[in-house]
mmCIF file of C-alpha atoms in Angstrom:
data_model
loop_
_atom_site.group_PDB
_atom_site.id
_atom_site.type_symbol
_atom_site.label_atom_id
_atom_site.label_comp_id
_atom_site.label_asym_id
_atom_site.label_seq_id
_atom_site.Cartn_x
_atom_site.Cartn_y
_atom_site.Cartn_z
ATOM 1 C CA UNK A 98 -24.592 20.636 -9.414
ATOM 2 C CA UNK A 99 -20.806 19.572 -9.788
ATOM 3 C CA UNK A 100 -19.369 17.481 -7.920
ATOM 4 C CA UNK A 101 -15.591 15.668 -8.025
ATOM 5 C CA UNK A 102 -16.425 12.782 -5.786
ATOM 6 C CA UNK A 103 -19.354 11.170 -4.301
ATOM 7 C CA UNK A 104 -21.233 14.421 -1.959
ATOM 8 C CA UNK A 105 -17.939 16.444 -2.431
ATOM 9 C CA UNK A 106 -19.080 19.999 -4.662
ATOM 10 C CA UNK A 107 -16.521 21.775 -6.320
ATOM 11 C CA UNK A 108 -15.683 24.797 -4.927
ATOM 12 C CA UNK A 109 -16.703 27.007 -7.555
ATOM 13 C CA UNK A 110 -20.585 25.474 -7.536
ATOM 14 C CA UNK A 111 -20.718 27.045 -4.165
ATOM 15 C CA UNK A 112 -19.022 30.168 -4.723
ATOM 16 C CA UNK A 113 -21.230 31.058 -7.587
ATOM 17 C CA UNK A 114 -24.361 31.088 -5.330
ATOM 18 C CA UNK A 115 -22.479 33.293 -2.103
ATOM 19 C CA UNK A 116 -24.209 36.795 -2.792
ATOM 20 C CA UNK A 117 -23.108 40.239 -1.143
ATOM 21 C CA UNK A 118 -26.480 41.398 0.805
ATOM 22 C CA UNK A 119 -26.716 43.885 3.518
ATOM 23 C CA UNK A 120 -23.187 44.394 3.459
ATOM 24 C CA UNK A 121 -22.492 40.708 3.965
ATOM 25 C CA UNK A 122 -21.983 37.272 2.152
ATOM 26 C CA UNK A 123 -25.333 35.224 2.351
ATOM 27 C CA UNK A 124 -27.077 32.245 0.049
ATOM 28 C CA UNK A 125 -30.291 31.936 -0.663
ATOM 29 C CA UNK A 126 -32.681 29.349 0.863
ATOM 30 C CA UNK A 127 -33.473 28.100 -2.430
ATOM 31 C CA UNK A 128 -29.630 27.252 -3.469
ATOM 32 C CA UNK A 129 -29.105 26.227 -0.059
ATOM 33 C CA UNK A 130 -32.075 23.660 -0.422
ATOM 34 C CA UNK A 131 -30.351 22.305 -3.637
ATOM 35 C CA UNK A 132 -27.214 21.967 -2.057
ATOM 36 C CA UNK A 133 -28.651 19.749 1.097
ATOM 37 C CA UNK A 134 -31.185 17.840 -1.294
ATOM 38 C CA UNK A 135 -33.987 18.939 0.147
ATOM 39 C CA UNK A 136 -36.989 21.398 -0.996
ATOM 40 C CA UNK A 137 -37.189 24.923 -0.095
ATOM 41 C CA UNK A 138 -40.011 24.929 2.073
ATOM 42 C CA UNK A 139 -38.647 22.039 4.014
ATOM 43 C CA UNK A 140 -35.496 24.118 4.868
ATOM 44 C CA UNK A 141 -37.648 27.069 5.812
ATOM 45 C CA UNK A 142 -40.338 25.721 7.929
ATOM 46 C CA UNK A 143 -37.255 23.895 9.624
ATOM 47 C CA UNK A 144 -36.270 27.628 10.585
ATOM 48 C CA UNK A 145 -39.176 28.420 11.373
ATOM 49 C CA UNK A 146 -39.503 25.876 13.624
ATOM 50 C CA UNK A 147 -36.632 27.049 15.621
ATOM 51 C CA UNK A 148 -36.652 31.109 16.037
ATOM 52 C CA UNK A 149 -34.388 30.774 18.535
ATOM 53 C CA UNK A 150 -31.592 29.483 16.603
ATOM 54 C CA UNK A 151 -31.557 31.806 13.507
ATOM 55 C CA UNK A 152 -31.162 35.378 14.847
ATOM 56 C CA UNK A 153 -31.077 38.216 12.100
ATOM 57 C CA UNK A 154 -27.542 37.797 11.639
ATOM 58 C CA UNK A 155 -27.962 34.632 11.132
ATOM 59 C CA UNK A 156 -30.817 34.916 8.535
ATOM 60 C CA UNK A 157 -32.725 37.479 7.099
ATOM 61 C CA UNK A 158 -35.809 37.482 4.455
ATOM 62 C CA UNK A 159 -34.880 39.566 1.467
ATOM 63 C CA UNK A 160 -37.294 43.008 0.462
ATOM 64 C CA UNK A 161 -39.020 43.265 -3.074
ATOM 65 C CA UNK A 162 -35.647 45.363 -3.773
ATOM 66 C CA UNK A 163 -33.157 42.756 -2.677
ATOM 67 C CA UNK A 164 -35.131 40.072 -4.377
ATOM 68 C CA UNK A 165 -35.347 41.645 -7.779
ATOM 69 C CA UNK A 166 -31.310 42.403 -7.799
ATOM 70 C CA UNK A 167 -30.578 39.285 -7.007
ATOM 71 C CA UNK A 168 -32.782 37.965 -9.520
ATOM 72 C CA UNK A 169 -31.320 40.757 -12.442
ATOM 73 C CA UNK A 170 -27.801 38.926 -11.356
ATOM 74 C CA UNK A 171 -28.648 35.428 -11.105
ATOM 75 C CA UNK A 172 -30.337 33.584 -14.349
ATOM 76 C CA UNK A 173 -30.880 30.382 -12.137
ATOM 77 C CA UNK A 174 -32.824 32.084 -9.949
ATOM 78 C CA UNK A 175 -35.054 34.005 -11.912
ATOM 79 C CA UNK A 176 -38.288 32.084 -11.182
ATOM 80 C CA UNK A 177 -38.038 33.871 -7.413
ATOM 81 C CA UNK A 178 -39.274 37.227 -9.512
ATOM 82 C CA UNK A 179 -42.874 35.583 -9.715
ATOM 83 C CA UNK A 180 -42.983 33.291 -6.169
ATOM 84 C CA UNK A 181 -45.397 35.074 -3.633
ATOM 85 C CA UNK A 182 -42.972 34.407 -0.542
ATOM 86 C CA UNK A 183 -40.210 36.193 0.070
ATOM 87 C CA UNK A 184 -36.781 34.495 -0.336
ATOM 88 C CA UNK A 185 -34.232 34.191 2.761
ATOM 89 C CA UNK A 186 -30.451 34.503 2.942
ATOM 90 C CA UNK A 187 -28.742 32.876 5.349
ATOM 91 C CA UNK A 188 -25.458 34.117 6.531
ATOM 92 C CA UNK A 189 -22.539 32.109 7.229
ATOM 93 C CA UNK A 190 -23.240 31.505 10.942
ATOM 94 C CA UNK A 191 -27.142 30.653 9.046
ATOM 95 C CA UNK A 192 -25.738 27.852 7.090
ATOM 96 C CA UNK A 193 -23.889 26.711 9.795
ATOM 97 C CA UNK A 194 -26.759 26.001 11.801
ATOM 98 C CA UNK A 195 -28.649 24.630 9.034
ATOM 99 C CA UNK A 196 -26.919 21.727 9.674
ATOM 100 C CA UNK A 197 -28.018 21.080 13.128
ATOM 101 C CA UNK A 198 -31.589 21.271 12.572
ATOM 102 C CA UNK A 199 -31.566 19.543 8.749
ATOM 103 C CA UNK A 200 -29.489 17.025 10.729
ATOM 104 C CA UNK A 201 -28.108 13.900 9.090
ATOM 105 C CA UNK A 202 -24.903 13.220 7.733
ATOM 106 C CA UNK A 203 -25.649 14.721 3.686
ATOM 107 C CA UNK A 204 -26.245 18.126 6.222
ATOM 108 C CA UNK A 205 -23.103 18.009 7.935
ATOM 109 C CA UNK A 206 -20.666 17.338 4.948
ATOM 110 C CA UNK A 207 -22.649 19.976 3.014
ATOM 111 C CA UNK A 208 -22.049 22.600 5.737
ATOM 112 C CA UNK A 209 -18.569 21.982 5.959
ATOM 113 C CA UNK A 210 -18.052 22.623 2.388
ATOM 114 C CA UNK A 211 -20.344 25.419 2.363
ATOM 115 C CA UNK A 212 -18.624 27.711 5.475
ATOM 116 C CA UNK A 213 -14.780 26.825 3.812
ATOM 117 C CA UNK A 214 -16.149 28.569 0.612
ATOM 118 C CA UNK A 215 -17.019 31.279 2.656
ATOM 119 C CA UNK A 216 -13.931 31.246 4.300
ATOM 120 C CA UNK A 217 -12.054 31.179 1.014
ATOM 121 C CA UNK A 218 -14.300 33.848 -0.103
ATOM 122 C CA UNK A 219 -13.251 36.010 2.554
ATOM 123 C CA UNK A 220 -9.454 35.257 2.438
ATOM 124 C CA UNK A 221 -9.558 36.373 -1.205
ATOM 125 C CA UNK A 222 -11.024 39.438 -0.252
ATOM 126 C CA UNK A 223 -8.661 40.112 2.389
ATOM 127 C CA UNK A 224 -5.710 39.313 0.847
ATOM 128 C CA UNK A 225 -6.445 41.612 -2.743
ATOM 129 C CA UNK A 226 -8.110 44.661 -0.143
ATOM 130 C CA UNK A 227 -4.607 47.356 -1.440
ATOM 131 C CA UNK A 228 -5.934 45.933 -4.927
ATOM 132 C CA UNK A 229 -9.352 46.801 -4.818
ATOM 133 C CA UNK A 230 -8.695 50.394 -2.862
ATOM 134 C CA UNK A 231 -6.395 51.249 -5.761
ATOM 135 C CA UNK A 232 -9.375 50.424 -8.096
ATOM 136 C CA UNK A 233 -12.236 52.073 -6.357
ATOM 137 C CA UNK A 234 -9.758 55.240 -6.035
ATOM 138 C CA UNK A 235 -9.222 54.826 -9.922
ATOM 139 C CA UNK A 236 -12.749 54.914 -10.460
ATOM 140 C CA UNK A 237 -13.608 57.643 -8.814
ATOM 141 C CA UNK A 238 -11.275 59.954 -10.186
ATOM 142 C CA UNK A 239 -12.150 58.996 -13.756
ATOM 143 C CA UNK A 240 -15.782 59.407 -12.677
ATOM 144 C CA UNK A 241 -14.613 62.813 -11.178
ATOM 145 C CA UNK A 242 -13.258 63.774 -14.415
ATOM 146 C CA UNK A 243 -15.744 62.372 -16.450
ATOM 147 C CA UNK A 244 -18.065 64.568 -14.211
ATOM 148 C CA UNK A 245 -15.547 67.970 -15.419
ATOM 149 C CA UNK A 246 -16.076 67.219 -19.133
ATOM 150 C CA UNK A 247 -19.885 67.310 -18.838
ATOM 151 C CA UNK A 248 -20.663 70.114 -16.834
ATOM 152 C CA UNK A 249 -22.357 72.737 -18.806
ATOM 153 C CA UNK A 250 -20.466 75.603 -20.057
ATOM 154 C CA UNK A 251 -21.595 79.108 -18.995
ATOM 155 C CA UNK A 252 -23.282 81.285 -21.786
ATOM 156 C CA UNK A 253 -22.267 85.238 -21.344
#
């Protein structure tokens, strides 16, 4: 992991592991476990161990589906296509509460970092929405006419 000081991540070591799930931006237990320094079953039997805390949109566990497209995306976490359990994605209100019940100070500063790259994430996103309408819309008119060119053409 990259890092520019002592426990400071650069942004973009974070941003690479914020995934579109569901319709929303999550991480995955396992790069969430790398990022606090602690193993993956640690951070998920810490869930576990308080339900109340982690609603579903807080954190979710991903289906067979959802497991192998993030795995087709994501070269680091391709070992996740042979693990028996089920990965989880927490979402940004998830990582936020990580921190509570990892507790300790690594935890806290971790967060922190973690929720501004969502934040960031999000801003970009807002700010470029006219930019990505104007592409979708560009698409799907050249998929329209892509669609004309290849219809069949009626014998008589």
């Amino acid at each position: 992991m990259e890092k520019t000081d002592v426990g400071v991540l650069k942004p973009e070591a974070i941003q690479s592991k914020i995934f579109t799930i569901r319709g929303v931006q999550v991480m995955i237990d396992r790069d969430l476990a790398e990022l606090y320094g602690v193993e993956t079953k640690a951070l998920n039997q810490a869930v576990k161990r308080n339900p109340e805390r982690f609603p579903k949109h807080y954190c979710f566990q991903l289906t067979n589906l959802e497991r192998d497209e993030v795995v087709t995306n994501c070269d680091h976490l391709s070992n996740l296509r042979f693990s028996y359990q089920m990965p989880y994605a927490f979402t940004e209100f998830g990582v936020s509460m990580l921190a509570s019940v990892l507790r300790g100070e690594t935890a806290a500063k971790i967060s922190i970092q973690i929720i501004d790259s969502f934040v960031s994430m999000r801003r970009f996103l807002y700010e470029n929405a006219a930019i990505f309408q104007r592409l979708d819309t560009l698409e799907r008119k050249q998929l329209e006419t892509d669609g004309k060119h290849l219809r069949p053409i009626p014998i008589l």
